[in-house]
CSV table of C-alpha atoms and ligand atoms in Angstrom, one decimal:
chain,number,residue,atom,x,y,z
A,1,UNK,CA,-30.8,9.9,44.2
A,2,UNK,CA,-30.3,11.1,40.4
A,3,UNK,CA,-29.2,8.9,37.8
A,4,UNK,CA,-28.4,9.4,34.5
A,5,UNK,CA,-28.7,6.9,31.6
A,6,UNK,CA,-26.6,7.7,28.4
A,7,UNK,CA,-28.2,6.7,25.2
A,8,UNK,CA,-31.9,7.2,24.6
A,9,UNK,CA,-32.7,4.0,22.0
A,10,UNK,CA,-34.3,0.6,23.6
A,11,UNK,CA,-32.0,0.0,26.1
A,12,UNK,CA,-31.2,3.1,27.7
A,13,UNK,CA,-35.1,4.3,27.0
A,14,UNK,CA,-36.0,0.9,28.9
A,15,UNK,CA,-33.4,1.4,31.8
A,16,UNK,CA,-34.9,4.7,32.0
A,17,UNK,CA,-38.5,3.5,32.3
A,18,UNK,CA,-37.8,0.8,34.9
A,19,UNK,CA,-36.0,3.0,36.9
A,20,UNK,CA,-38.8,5.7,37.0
A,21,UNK,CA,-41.4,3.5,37.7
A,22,UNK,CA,-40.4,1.7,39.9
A,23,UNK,CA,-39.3,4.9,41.1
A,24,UNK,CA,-35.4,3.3,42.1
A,25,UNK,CA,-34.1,7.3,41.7
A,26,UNK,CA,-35.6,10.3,42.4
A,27,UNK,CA,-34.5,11.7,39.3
A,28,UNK,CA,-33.3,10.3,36.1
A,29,UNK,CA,-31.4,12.3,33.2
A,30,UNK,CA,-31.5,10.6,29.7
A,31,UNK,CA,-28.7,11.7,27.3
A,32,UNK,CA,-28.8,11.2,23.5
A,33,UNK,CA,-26.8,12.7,20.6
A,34,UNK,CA,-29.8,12.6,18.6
A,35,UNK,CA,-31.4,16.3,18.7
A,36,UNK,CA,-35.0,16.0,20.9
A,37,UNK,CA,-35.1,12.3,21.4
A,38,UNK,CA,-34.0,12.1,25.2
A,39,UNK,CA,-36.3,14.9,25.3
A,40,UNK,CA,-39.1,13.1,23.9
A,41,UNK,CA,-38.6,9.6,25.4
A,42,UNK,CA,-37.9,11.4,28.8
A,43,UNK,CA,-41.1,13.5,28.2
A,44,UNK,CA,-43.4,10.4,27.2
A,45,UNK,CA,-42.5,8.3,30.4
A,46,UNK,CA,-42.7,11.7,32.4
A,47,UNK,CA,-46.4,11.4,31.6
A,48,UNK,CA,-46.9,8.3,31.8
A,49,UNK,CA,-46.5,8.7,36.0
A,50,UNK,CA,-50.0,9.9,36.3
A,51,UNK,CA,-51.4,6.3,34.7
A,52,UNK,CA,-48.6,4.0,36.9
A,53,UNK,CA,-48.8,5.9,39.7
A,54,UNK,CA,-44.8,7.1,40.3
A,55,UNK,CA,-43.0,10.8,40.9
A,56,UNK,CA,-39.5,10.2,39.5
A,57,UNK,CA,-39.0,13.4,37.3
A,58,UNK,CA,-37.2,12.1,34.3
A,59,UNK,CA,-36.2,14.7,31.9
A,60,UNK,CA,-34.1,14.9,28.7
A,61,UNK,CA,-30.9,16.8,27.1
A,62,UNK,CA,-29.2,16.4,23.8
A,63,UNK,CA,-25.5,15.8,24.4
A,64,UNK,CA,-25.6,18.9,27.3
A,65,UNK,CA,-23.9,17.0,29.8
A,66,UNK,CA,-23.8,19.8,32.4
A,67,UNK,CA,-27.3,18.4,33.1
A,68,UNK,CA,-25.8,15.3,34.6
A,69,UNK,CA,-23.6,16.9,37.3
A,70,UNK,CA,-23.9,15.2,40.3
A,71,UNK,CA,-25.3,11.9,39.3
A,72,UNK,CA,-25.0,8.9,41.8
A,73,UNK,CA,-24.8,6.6,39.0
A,74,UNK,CA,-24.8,6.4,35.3
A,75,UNK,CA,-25.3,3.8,32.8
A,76,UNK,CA,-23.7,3.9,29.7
A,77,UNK,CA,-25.8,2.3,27.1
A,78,UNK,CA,-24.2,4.4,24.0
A,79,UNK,CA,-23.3,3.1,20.6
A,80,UNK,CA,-24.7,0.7,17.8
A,81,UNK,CA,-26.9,-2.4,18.3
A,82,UNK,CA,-25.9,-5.4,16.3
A,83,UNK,CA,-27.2,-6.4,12.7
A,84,UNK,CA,-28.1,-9.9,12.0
A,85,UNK,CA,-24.7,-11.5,10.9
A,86,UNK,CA,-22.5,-9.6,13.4
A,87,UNK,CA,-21.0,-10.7,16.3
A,88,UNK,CA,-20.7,-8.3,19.7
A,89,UNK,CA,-16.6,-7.8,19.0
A,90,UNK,CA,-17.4,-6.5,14.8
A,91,UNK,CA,-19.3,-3.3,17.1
A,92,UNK,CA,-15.7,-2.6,19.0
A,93,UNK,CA,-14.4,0.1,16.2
A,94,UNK,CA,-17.5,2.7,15.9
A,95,UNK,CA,-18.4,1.8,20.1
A,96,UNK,CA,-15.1,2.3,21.4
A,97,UNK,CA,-14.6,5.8,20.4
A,98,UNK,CA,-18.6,6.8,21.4
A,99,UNK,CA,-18.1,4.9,25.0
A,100,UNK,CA,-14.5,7.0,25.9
A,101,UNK,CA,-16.2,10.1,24.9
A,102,UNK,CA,-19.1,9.4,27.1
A,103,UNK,CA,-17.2,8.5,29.8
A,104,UNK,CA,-15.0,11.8,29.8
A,105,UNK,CA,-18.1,14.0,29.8
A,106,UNK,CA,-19.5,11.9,32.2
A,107,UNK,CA,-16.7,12.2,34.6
A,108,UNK,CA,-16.5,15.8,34.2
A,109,UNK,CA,-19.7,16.3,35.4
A,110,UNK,CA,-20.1,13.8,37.9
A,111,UNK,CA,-16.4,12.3,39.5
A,112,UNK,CA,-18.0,10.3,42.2
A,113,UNK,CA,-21.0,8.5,40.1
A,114,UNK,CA,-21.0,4.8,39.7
A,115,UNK,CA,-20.5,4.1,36.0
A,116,UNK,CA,-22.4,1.0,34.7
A,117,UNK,CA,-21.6,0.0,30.9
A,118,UNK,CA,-24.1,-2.1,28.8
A,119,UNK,CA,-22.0,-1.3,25.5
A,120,UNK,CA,-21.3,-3.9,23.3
A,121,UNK,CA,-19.1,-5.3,22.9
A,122,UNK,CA,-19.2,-5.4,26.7
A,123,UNK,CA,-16.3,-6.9,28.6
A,124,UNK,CA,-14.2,-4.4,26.3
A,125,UNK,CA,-16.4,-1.0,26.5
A,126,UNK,CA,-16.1,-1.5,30.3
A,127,UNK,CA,-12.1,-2.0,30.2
A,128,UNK,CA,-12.6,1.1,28.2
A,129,UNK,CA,-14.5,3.2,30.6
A,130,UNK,CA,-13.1,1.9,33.4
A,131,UNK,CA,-9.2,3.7,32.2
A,132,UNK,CA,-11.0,6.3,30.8
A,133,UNK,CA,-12.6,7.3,33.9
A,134,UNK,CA,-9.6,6.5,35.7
A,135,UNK,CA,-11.7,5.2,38.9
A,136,UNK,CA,-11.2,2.5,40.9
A,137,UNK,CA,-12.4,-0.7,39.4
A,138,UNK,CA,-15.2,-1.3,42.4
A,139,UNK,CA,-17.5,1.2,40.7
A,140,UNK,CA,-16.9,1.0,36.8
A,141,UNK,CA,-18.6,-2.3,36.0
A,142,UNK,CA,-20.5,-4.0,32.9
A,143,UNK,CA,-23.8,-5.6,32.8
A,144,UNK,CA,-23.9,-8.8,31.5
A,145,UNK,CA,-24.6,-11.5,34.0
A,146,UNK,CA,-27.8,-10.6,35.2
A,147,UNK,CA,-29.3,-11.0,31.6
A,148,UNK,CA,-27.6,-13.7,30.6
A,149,UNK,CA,-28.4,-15.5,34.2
A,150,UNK,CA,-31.8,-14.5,33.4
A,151,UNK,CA,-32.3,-16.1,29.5
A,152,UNK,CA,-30.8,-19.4,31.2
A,153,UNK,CA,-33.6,-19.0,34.5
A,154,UNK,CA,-36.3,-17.7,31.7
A,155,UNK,CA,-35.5,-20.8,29.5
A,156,UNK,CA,-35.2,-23.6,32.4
A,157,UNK,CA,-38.3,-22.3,34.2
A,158,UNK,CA,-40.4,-23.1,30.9
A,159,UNK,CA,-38.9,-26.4,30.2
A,160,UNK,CA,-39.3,-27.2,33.9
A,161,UNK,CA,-42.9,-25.2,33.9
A,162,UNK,CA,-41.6,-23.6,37.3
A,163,UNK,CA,-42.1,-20.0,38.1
A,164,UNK,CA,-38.8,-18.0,37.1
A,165,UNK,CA,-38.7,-16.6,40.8
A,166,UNK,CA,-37.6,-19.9,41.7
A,167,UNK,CA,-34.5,-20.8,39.4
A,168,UNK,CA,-31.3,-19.8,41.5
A,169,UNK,CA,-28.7,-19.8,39.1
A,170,UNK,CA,-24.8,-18.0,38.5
A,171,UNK,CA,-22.9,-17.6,35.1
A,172,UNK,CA,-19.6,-16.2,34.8
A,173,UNK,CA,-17.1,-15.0,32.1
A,174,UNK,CA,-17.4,-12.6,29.3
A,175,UNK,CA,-20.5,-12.0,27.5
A,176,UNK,CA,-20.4,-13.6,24.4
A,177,UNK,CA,-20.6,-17.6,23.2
A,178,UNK,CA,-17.8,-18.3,25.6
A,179,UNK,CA,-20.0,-17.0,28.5
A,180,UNK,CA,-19.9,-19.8,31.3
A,181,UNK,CA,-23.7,-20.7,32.6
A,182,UNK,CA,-23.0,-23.1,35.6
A,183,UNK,CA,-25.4,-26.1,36.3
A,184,UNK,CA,-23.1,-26.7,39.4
A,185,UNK,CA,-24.6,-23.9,40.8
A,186,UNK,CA,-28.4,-23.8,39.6
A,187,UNK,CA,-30.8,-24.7,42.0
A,188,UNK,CA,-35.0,-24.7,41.6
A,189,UNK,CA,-36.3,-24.0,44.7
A,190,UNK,CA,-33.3,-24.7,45.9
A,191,UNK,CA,-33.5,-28.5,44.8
A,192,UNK,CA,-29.9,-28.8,42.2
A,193,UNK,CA,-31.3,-28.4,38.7
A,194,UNK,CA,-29.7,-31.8,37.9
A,195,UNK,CA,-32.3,-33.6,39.8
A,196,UNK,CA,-35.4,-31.9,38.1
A,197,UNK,CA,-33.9,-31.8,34.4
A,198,UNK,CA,-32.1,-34.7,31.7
A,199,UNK,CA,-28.4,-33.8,30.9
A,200,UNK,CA,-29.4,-33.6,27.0
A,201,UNK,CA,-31.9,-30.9,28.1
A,202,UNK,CA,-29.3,-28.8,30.4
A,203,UNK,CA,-27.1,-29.0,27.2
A,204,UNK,CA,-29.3,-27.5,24.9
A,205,UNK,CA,-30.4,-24.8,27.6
A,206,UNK,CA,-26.8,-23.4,28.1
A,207,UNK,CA,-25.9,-24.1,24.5
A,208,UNK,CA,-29.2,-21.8,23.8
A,209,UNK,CA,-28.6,-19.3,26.9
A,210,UNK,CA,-24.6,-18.6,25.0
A,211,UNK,CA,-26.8,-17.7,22.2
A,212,UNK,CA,-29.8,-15.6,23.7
A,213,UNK,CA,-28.5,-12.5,22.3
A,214,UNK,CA,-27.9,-13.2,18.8
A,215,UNK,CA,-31.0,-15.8,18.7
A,216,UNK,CA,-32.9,-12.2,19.4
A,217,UNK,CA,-31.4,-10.2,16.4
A,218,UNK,CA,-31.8,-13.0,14.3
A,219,UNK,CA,-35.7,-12.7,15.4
A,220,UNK,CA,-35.8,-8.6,15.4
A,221,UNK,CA,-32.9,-7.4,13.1
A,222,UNK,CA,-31.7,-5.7,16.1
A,223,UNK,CA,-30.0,-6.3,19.6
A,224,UNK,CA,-33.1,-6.9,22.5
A,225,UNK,CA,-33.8,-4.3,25.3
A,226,UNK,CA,-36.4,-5.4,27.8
A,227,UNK,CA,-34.3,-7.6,29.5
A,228,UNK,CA,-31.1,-5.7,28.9
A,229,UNK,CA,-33.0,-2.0,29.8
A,230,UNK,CA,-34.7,-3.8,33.0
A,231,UNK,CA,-31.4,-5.3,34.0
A,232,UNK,CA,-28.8,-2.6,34.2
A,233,UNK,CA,-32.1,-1.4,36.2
A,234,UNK,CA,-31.4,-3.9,38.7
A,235,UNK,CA,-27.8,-2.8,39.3
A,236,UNK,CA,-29.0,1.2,39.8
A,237,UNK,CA,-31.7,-0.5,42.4
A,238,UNK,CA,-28.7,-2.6,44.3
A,239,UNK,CA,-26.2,0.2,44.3
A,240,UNK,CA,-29.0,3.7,45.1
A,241,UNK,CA,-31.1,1.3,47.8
A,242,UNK,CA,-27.2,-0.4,48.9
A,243,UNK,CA,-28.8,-3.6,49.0
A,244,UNK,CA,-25.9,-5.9,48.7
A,245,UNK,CA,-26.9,-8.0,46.3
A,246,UNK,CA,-25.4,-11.0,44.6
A,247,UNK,CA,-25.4,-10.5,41.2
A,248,UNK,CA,-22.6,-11.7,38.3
A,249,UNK,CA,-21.1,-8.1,37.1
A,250,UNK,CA,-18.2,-7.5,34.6
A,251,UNK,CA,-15.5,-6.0,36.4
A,252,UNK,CA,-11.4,-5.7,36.3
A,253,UNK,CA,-10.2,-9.2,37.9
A,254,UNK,CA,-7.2,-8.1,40.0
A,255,UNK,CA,-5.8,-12.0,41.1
A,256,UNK,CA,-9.7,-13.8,41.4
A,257,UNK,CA,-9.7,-17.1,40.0
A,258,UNK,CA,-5.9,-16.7,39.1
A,259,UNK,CA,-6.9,-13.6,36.1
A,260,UNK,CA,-5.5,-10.3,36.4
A,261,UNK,CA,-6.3,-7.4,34.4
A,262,UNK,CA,-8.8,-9.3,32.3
A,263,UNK,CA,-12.4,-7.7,32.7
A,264,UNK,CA,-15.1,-10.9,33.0
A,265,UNK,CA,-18.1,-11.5,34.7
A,266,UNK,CA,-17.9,-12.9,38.2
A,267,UNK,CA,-20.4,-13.0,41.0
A,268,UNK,CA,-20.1,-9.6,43.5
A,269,UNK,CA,-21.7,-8.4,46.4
A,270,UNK,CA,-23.5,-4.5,44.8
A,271,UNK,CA,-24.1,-1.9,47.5
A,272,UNK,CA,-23.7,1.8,47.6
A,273,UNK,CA,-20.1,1.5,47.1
A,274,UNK,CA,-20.3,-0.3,44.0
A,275,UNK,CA,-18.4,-4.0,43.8
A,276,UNK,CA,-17.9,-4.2,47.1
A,277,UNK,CA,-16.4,-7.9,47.4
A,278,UNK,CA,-15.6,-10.4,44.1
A,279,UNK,CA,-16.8,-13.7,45.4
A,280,UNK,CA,-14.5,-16.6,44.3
A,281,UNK,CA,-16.4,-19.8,43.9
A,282,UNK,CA,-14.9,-23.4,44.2
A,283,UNK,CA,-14.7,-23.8,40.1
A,284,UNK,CA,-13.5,-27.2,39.2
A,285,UNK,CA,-11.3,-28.1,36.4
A,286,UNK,CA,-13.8,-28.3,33.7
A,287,UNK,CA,-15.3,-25.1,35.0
A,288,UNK,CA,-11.9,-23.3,35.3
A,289,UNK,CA,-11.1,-24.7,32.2
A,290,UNK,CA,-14.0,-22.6,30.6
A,291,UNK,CA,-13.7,-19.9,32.1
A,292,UNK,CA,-9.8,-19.4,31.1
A,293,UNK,CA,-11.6,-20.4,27.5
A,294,UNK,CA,-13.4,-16.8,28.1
A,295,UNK,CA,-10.8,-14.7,29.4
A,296,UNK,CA,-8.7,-15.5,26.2
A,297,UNK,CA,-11.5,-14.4,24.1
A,298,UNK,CA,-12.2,-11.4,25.8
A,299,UNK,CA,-7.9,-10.7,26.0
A,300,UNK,CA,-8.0,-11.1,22.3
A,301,UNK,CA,-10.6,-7.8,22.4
A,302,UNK,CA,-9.3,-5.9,25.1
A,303,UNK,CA,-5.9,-6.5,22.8
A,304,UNK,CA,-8.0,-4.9,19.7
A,305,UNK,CA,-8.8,-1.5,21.6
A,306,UNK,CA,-5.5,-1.1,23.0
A,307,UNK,CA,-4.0,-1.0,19.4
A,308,UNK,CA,-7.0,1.3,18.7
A,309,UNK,CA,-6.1,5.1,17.5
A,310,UNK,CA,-9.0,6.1,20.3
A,311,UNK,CA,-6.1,4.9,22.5
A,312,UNK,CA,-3.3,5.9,21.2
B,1,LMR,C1,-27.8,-9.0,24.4
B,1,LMR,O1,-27.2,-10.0,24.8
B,1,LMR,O2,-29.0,-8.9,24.2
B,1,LMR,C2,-27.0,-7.7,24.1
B,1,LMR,O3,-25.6,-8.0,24.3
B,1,LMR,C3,-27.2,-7.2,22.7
B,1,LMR,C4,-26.8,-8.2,21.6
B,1,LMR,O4,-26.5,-7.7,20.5
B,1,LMR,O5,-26.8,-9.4,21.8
């Protein structure tokens, strides 16, 4: 399997790492504008495989996208990071443009890969991959829910002092404050998180978990990549080993949950196909009522691109 990750900085140089050592592809391809630093970041966890014991080759190209042909999947991590102060959305006008152009190049090179976008701001950079590429929606999609699930599983299992393995959790919509973590449908050990944890205390977690990103840029002066990087390396792993996962991915709704067209975060089944089913969950009317609460703020974006020159 070969995958390529676009954008050689903390998140894509993460995603690249993860996915060699754990050795989820066979070959990885980093791509970066910057002249030599896929090269060198592709070079240094190359020899890095002798000390953790793996065999991926991972190797580097500035902006030669020929290298790329025939990738199973690619992850699309281009574009700024955020500054303390600004929100995901103020990143849409230099991230829109980079993300297109990737996406072209990419689908030149490789018309059957599986494109996952980590972008910012992300609900939008996949609508705009997803009609760049002009593929079907199952396999352009946007990570987002498996990092957000896992601030609110990384924040309950210390306040519960339970492993993280054991929190069960599911959050949908768009990935930004409006983002909908759902107590309904946390478990710990498969006990309901109600029953091990006070309502104040739940608050305060999803209030914190809508935050997780910016809390971190306050804290570095930059966007976080651990969590992100090891994430959309979670995706590759579901998709190359077509494990049929249940994870929340952004994708095009297409009728789920009463949205069309909007691009949110919903929980899928990821296998070698991509999104191969959107699962609808039983929302009640204060959980519908968020979740329509996060499709208007993500419309509001996808609104901004469209009136974009890069679309025009
Ligand atoms: C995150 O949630 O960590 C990313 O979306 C980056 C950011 O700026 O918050």
């Amino acid at each position: 399997m070969k995958v390529t990750v676009v954008g050689a900085g903390n998140v894509g140089a993460t995603c690249a790492d993860v996915l060699a050592y754990r050795e989820i592809a066979n070959e990885v391809v980093l791509v970066d504008i910057k002249e030599g630093f896929a090269e060198g970041k592709a070079l240094d966890i190359w020899q890095k495989s002798p000390i953790n014991l793996y065999d991926t080759r991972t190797t580097g190209v500035t902006n030669d996208y020929s290298k790329t042909a025939n990738s199973d999947v690619v992850v699309i991590t281009s574009g700024l990071p955020r500054k303390p102060g600004m929100t995901r959305d103020d990143l849409i006008s230099t991230n829109a443009g980079i993300v297109k152009s990737v996406t072209e190049n990419i689908v030149k090179y490789s018309p059957e890969a599986i494109i996952i976008v980590v972008s910012n701001p992300l609900d939008v950079m996949t609508y705009c991959a997803h009609i760049t590429s002009k593929m079907p929606r199952t396999k352009v999609m946007g990570m987002a829910g498996i990092l957000d699930t896992a601030r609110y599983r990384a924040f309950l299992a210390e306040e519960l002092n339970v492993s993280p393995k054991d929190i069960q959790a599911v959050l949908m919509g768009g990935h930004g404050d409006t983002m909908v973590p759902l107590p309904r449908y946390t478990t710990v050990g498969g006990i309901p998180v109600t029953e091990m944890i006070a309502e104040d205390k739940l608050n305060a977690i999803v209030e914190r978990t809508k935050n997780g990103g910016g809390e971190l840029v306050k804290l570095m002066g930059t966007s976080a990549w651990y969590a992100p990087g090891s994430a959309a390396a979670q995706m590759v792993e579901a998709i190359v080993r077509d494990q049929k996962r249940v994870f929340p991915v952004c994708i095009k709704l297409e009728g789920e949950y009463g949205i069309t067209g909007t691009y949110l975060g919903v929980p899928v089944v990821l296998g070698k196909n991509g999104v191969e089913k959107v699962i609808e969950l039983q929302l009640n009317e204060d959980e519908m009522a968020l979740l329509k609460a996060s499709e208007k703020a993500v419309r509001e974006v996808m609104d901004v691109l469209d009136n974009m020159p890069v679309n025009a």
